[in-house]
């Protein structure tokens, strides 16, 4: 009788299978090609692991309120897990802690969140962004021969990923006393248009500069358009970040001297894989570096770089 009772209770409890997992993947934005690569990686993992992906994020990469609202909505809907690229390392902490309290695993991708991976959220999967900024800085110093005037157009305040890149870049500049920073505290904003406007407003300094660095896709593209608009394309040593098609085309033409490329497809893939591991109660690596590399006209056709770029 006791065995029959236990059997009936076991049958009454639903067993959550992989096919029942619904994982929300929330990027910083949905317009830049970088995020389309993240989505492709997330979909690769979803097909491999037989889980459902809900891809939803803000249209603009400065809409913190919408991203917070999305996380809150998914938590309330009892989504299985969340993969999140936080727009703000502080503002998204509360919603992520709320998910944690409801036993909804959260994997942070792309940009850091205040807290401890493995304790406050399941895992942090991202580029070593400070290293990426250092790669850009070292290449710009090399191209300038160790001296010259430089403009940095930052992305936006509160973004941990681009902030780390900017600080990595500036650390290299400070180690070279013959490099003079003309601009280092101006922000381009979250869109190509806002970055182009910011660059146009800095044009007097840009004309004076020998080198330029921009830390993400939107600022690099916006600066590219501003240089084109003012006839300065190819006349400044310009190092950017990310490998959108239009930026790779500019690299091929010599309008951009170098790009630091990430691996967003791998980031999206591992983000979902780690979310599924957390749901299954399997060990999850607390911190995963998805890698980055300097791309130049000389190395862009090598097997290693083509693999990184998904070509």
Protein backbone atom coordinates (compact mmCIF):
# COMPACT_ATOMS: atom_id res chain seq x y z
CA UNK A 1 0.00 0.00 0.00
CA UNK A 2 2.87 2.35 0.96
CA UNK A 3 4.63 1.63 -2.36
CA UNK A 4 1.45 2.39 -4.30
CA UNK A 5 1.04 5.69 -2.45
CA UNK A 6 4.61 6.76 -3.21
CA UNK A 7 4.15 5.81 -6.87
CA UNK A 8 0.95 7.83 -7.15
CA UNK A 9 2.64 10.88 -5.56
CA UNK A 10 5.58 10.60 -7.95
CA UNK A 11 3.26 10.45 -10.93
CA UNK A 12 1.42 13.53 -9.66
CA UNK A 13 4.59 15.70 -9.65
CA UNK A 14 5.42 17.04 -13.14
CA UNK A 15 8.96 16.33 -14.29
CA UNK A 16 10.60 19.30 -16.01
CA UNK A 17 12.32 18.08 -19.15
CA UNK A 18 14.69 20.00 -21.41
CA UNK A 19 11.88 20.56 -23.92
CA UNK A 20 9.94 22.37 -21.18
CA UNK A 21 12.70 24.92 -20.51
CA UNK A 22 11.95 28.44 -21.72
CA UNK A 23 14.99 30.68 -21.52
CA UNK A 24 14.74 34.44 -21.96
CA UNK A 25 17.74 35.98 -23.69
CA UNK A 26 17.80 39.74 -23.13
CA UNK A 27 20.45 41.72 -25.06
CA UNK A 28 21.37 45.36 -24.52
CA UNK A 29 19.68 46.20 -27.80
CA UNK A 30 18.33 44.57 -30.93
CA UNK A 31 19.58 46.71 -33.82
CA UNK A 32 23.36 46.29 -33.98
CA UNK A 33 24.80 43.36 -35.90
CA UNK A 34 26.74 42.34 -32.78
CA UNK A 35 23.51 41.33 -31.06
CA UNK A 36 22.30 39.42 -34.10
CA UNK A 37 25.43 37.28 -33.73
CA UNK A 38 24.68 36.75 -30.03
CA UNK A 39 21.14 35.68 -31.00
CA UNK A 40 22.52 33.23 -33.59
CA UNK A 41 24.73 31.63 -30.94
CA UNK A 42 21.84 31.38 -28.49
CA UNK A 43 19.73 29.70 -31.17
CA UNK A 44 22.57 27.25 -31.92
CA UNK A 45 22.56 26.15 -28.28
CA UNK A 46 18.77 26.01 -28.13
CA UNK A 47 18.61 23.62 -31.09
CA UNK A 48 21.40 21.46 -29.71
CA UNK A 49 19.85 21.22 -26.23
CA UNK A 50 16.18 21.14 -27.33
CA UNK A 51 15.10 24.19 -25.32
CA UNK A 52 12.97 27.19 -26.26
CA UNK A 53 14.53 30.66 -26.53
CA UNK A 54 12.60 33.90 -26.05
CA UNK A 55 14.73 36.69 -27.57
CA UNK A 56 13.62 40.13 -26.43
CA UNK A 57 15.49 43.33 -25.65
CA UNK A 58 15.29 47.12 -25.86
CA UNK A 59 15.45 48.73 -29.27
CA UNK A 60 18.05 51.25 -28.05
CA UNK A 61 21.07 50.42 -25.97
CA UNK A 62 20.39 53.23 -23.52
CA UNK A 63 16.85 52.20 -22.50
CA UNK A 64 17.58 50.93 -19.00
CA UNK A 65 13.94 51.26 -17.93
CA UNK A 66 12.73 48.94 -20.69
CA UNK A 67 15.39 46.35 -19.93
CA UNK A 68 14.55 46.41 -16.22
CA UNK A 69 10.87 46.01 -17.11
CA UNK A 70 11.63 43.03 -19.37
CA UNK A 71 13.55 41.23 -16.62
CA UNK A 72 10.73 41.89 -14.15
CA UNK A 73 8.12 40.59 -16.61
CA UNK A 74 10.05 37.39 -17.24
CA UNK A 75 10.55 36.84 -13.51
CA UNK A 76 6.81 37.30 -12.92
CA UNK A 77 5.99 34.87 -15.74
CA UNK A 78 8.18 32.22 -14.08
CA UNK A 79 10.50 31.80 -17.03
CA UNK A 80 12.89 28.86 -16.55
CA UNK A 81 16.09 30.92 -16.78
CA UNK A 82 17.39 34.29 -18.01
CA UNK A 83 20.48 35.16 -20.06
CA UNK A 84 21.07 38.91 -19.68
CA UNK A 85 23.47 41.50 -21.09
CA UNK A 86 22.90 44.31 -18.55
CA UNK A 87 22.77 47.86 -19.81
CA UNK A 88 23.82 49.14 -16.40
CA UNK A 89 25.97 47.25 -13.90
CA UNK A 90 24.06 48.73 -10.94
CA UNK A 91 20.49 49.35 -12.17
CA UNK A 92 19.94 45.70 -13.21
CA UNK A 93 21.22 44.26 -9.94
CA UNK A 94 17.83 44.47 -8.18
CA UNK A 95 15.85 42.64 -10.89
CA UNK A 96 18.54 39.92 -11.09
CA UNK A 97 18.46 39.42 -7.32
CA UNK A 98 14.66 39.12 -7.54
CA UNK A 99 15.09 36.33 -10.11
CA UNK A 100 17.65 34.64 -7.86
CA UNK A 101 15.21 34.74 -4.93
CA UNK A 102 12.62 32.96 -7.10
CA UNK A 103 15.16 30.28 -8.02
CA UNK A 104 15.36 31.45 -11.64
CA UNK A 105 18.97 31.00 -12.80
CA UNK A 106 20.49 34.09 -14.43
CA UNK A 107 23.56 34.04 -16.66
CA UNK A 108 25.14 37.43 -17.28
CA UNK A 109 26.75 37.91 -20.70
CA UNK A 110 28.76 40.63 -22.44
CA UNK A 111 28.86 43.23 -19.65
CA UNK A 112 29.45 42.83 -15.92
CA UNK A 113 26.86 43.20 -13.18
CA UNK A 114 27.67 44.20 -9.62
CA UNK A 115 27.79 41.02 -7.58
CA UNK A 116 29.66 37.74 -7.50
CA UNK A 117 29.29 35.19 -10.31
CA UNK A 118 28.43 31.79 -8.88
CA UNK A 119 26.71 33.37 -5.89
CA UNK A 120 24.51 36.31 -6.96
CA UNK A 121 23.98 34.85 -10.45
CA UNK A 122 24.94 31.59 -12.08
CA UNK A 123 27.73 32.66 -14.42
CA UNK A 124 29.41 35.57 -16.21
CA UNK A 125 30.21 34.94 -19.89
CA UNK A 126 32.03 37.75 -21.66
CA UNK A 127 35.05 39.16 -23.41
CA UNK A 128 37.95 40.22 -21.20
CA UNK A 129 37.08 43.82 -22.03
CA UNK A 130 40.00 45.46 -20.27
CA UNK A 131 42.34 43.24 -22.28
CA UNK A 132 40.47 44.23 -25.46
CA UNK A 133 41.04 47.91 -24.67
CA UNK A 134 44.70 47.21 -24.03
CA UNK A 135 45.03 45.47 -27.41
CA UNK A 136 43.57 48.55 -29.09
CA UNK A 137 45.84 50.89 -27.16
CA UNK A 138 48.99 48.90 -27.89
CA UNK A 139 48.19 48.82 -31.61
CA UNK A 140 47.48 52.56 -31.73
CA UNK A 141 50.75 53.32 -29.92
CA UNK A 142 52.60 51.06 -32.36
CA UNK A 143 51.03 52.71 -35.39
CA UNK A 144 51.80 56.20 -34.04
CA UNK A 145 55.39 55.29 -33.32
CA UNK A 146 54.95 55.93 -29.60
CA UNK A 147 54.02 59.63 -29.80
CA UNK A 148 51.14 61.81 -30.91
CA UNK A 149 47.79 63.30 -29.95
CA UNK A 150 44.83 60.99 -29.34
CA UNK A 151 41.03 61.27 -29.07
CA UNK A 152 38.95 58.69 -27.18
CA UNK A 153 35.20 58.78 -27.82
CA UNK A 154 33.62 56.77 -25.01
CA UNK A 155 30.30 54.91 -25.30
CA UNK A 156 28.02 55.63 -22.33
CA UNK A 157 28.12 55.83 -18.56
CA UNK A 158 27.08 52.74 -16.58
CA UNK A 159 28.09 50.23 -19.28
CA UNK A 160 30.68 47.99 -17.61
CA UNK A 161 31.91 46.38 -20.84
CA UNK A 162 32.78 49.57 -22.70
CA UNK A 163 33.99 51.20 -19.48
CA UNK A 164 36.52 48.40 -19.03
CA UNK A 165 37.68 48.78 -22.63
CA UNK A 166 38.14 52.52 -22.18
CA UNK A 167 40.12 52.05 -18.98
CA UNK A 168 42.30 49.34 -20.54
CA UNK A 169 43.00 51.67 -23.46
CA UNK A 170 43.82 54.64 -21.20
CA UNK A 171 46.15 52.52 -19.07
CA UNK A 172 48.27 51.91 -22.18
CA UNK A 173 48.18 55.60 -23.15
CA UNK A 174 49.35 56.64 -19.67
CA UNK A 175 52.30 54.28 -19.92
CA UNK A 176 53.59 56.29 -22.90
CA UNK A 177 54.48 59.86 -21.85
CA UNK A 178 54.82 61.05 -25.44
CA UNK A 179 51.14 60.32 -26.08
CA UNK A 180 48.90 63.29 -25.35
CA UNK A 181 45.19 62.65 -24.71
CA UNK A 182 43.24 65.50 -26.29
CA UNK A 183 39.83 64.03 -25.38
CA UNK A 184 39.09 61.20 -22.94
CA UNK A 185 35.82 62.05 -21.16
CA UNK A 186 33.29 62.57 -23.95
CA UNK A 187 30.52 60.04 -24.66
CA UNK A 188 29.05 59.07 -28.02
CA UNK A 189 25.91 57.42 -26.68
CA UNK A 190 24.18 54.20 -27.62
CA UNK A 191 23.44 54.77 -31.31
CA UNK A 192 25.44 55.39 -34.46
CA UNK A 193 23.60 58.67 -34.94
CA UNK A 194 24.38 60.00 -31.47
CA UNK A 195 28.03 58.95 -31.83
CA UNK A 196 28.28 60.70 -35.20
CA UNK A 197 26.84 63.88 -33.66
CA UNK A 198 29.27 63.66 -30.74
CA UNK A 199 32.19 63.21 -33.14
CA UNK A 200 31.09 66.20 -35.21
CA UNK A 201 30.99 68.30 -32.04
CA UNK A 202 34.59 67.24 -31.34
CA UNK A 203 35.81 67.88 -34.87
CA UNK A 204 38.26 70.65 -33.92
CA UNK A 205 40.02 68.20 -31.57
CA UNK A 206 39.78 65.37 -34.10
CA UNK A 207 41.43 67.53 -36.77
CA UNK A 208 44.30 68.16 -34.34
CA UNK A 209 44.59 64.47 -33.37
CA UNK A 210 46.87 61.85 -34.84
CA UNK A 211 44.97 58.84 -33.48
CA UNK A 212 41.41 57.90 -32.48
CA UNK A 213 39.88 55.06 -30.48
CA UNK A 214 36.21 54.09 -30.17
CA UNK A 215 35.16 51.21 -27.84
CA UNK A 216 32.14 49.58 -29.50
CA UNK A 217 30.21 49.14 -32.73
CA UNK A 218 28.02 52.25 -32.50
CA UNK A 219 30.82 54.68 -31.58
CA UNK A 220 33.17 53.20 -34.19
CA UNK A 221 30.53 53.44 -36.91
CA UNK A 222 29.47 56.95 -35.85
CA UNK A 223 33.09 58.16 -35.90
CA UNK A 224 33.58 56.54 -39.31
CA UNK A 225 30.61 58.48 -40.69
CA UNK A 226 31.84 61.74 -39.15
CA UNK A 227 35.31 61.28 -40.65
CA UNK A 228 33.72 60.55 -44.03
CA UNK A 229 31.50 63.63 -43.75
CA UNK A 230 34.50 65.89 -43.07
CA UNK A 231 36.88 64.36 -45.61
CA UNK A 232 39.19 62.92 -42.95
CA UNK A 233 38.79 59.23 -43.77
CA UNK A 234 42.21 57.60 -43.97
CA UNK A 235 43.91 60.75 -42.67
CA UNK A 236 43.73 59.74 -39.00
CA UNK A 237 44.99 56.53 -37.41
CA UNK A 238 41.66 55.07 -36.31
CA UNK A 239 41.30 51.95 -34.14
CA UNK A 240 37.80 50.69 -33.38
CA UNK A 241 36.01 47.86 -31.62
CA UNK A 242 33.70 45.11 -32.92
CA UNK A 243 33.49 43.57 -36.36
CA UNK A 244 30.22 44.60 -38.00
CA UNK A 245 30.22 44.18 -41.81
CA UNK A 246 30.47 47.93 -42.46
CA UNK A 247 33.46 48.19 -40.11
CA UNK A 248 35.23 45.26 -41.76
CA UNK A 249 34.65 46.93 -45.14
CA UNK A 250 36.21 50.13 -43.80
CA UNK A 251 39.17 48.11 -42.51
CA UNK A 252 39.65 46.54 -45.96
CA UNK A 253 39.69 50.01 -47.55
CA UNK A 254 42.18 51.37 -45.03
CA UNK A 255 39.69 53.80 -43.49
CA UNK A 256 40.08 51.97 -40.16
CA UNK A 257 43.57 50.84 -39.14
CA UNK A 258 42.52 48.01 -36.82
CA UNK A 259 39.54 46.54 -35.00
CA UNK A 260 39.31 44.52 -31.81
CA UNK A 261 36.88 41.68 -32.57
CA UNK A 262 34.90 39.75 -30.00
CA UNK A 263 33.16 36.38 -30.38
CA UNK A 264 29.49 37.24 -29.82
CA UNK A 265 28.17 34.00 -31.33
CA UNK A 266 30.19 31.96 -28.82
CA UNK A 267 28.98 34.27 -26.06
CA UNK A 268 25.32 33.65 -26.89
CA UNK A 269 25.94 29.92 -27.20
CA UNK A 270 27.72 29.51 -23.87
CA UNK A 271 25.22 31.79 -22.15
CA UNK A 272 22.37 29.41 -23.00
CA UNK A 273 24.46 26.29 -22.31
CA UNK A 274 25.31 27.57 -18.82
CA UNK A 275 21.68 28.47 -18.15
CA UNK A 276 20.65 24.89 -18.99
CA UNK A 277 23.42 23.49 -16.79
CA UNK A 278 22.18 25.62 -13.90
CA UNK A 279 18.62 24.39 -14.46
CA UNK A 280 19.81 20.78 -14.40
CA UNK A 281 21.81 21.33 -11.22
CA UNK A 282 25.09 20.65 -13.03
CA UNK A 283 28.35 22.47 -12.21
CA UNK A 284 28.58 25.83 -13.99
CA UNK A 285 31.82 27.70 -14.60
CA UNK A 286 31.44 31.02 -12.77
CA UNK A 287 33.43 33.08 -15.28
CA UNK A 288 33.99 32.32 -18.98
CA UNK A 289 36.25 34.48 -21.17
CA UNK A 290 34.96 34.17 -24.74
CA UNK A 291 38.07 35.77 -26.22
CA UNK A 292 38.96 38.66 -28.52
CA UNK A 293 41.64 39.47 -31.08
CA UNK A 294 43.12 42.38 -32.97
CA UNK A 295 42.06 42.37 -36.64
CA UNK A 296 44.16 44.18 -39.23
CA UNK A 297 44.37 44.24 -43.02
CA UNK A 298 47.37 41.95 -42.73
CA UNK A 299 45.74 39.20 -40.63
CA UNK A 300 42.04 39.44 -41.51
CA UNK A 301 42.24 36.52 -43.97
CA UNK A 302 44.10 34.14 -41.67
CA UNK A 303 42.22 30.99 -40.56
CA UNK A 304 42.23 32.08 -36.89
CA UNK A 305 40.67 35.49 -37.58
CA UNK A 306 38.19 34.14 -40.14
CA UNK A 307 37.03 31.58 -37.59
CA UNK A 308 36.60 34.28 -34.94
CA UNK A 309 34.59 36.40 -37.38
CA UNK A 310 32.48 33.44 -38.49
CA UNK A 311 33.61 33.74 -42.12
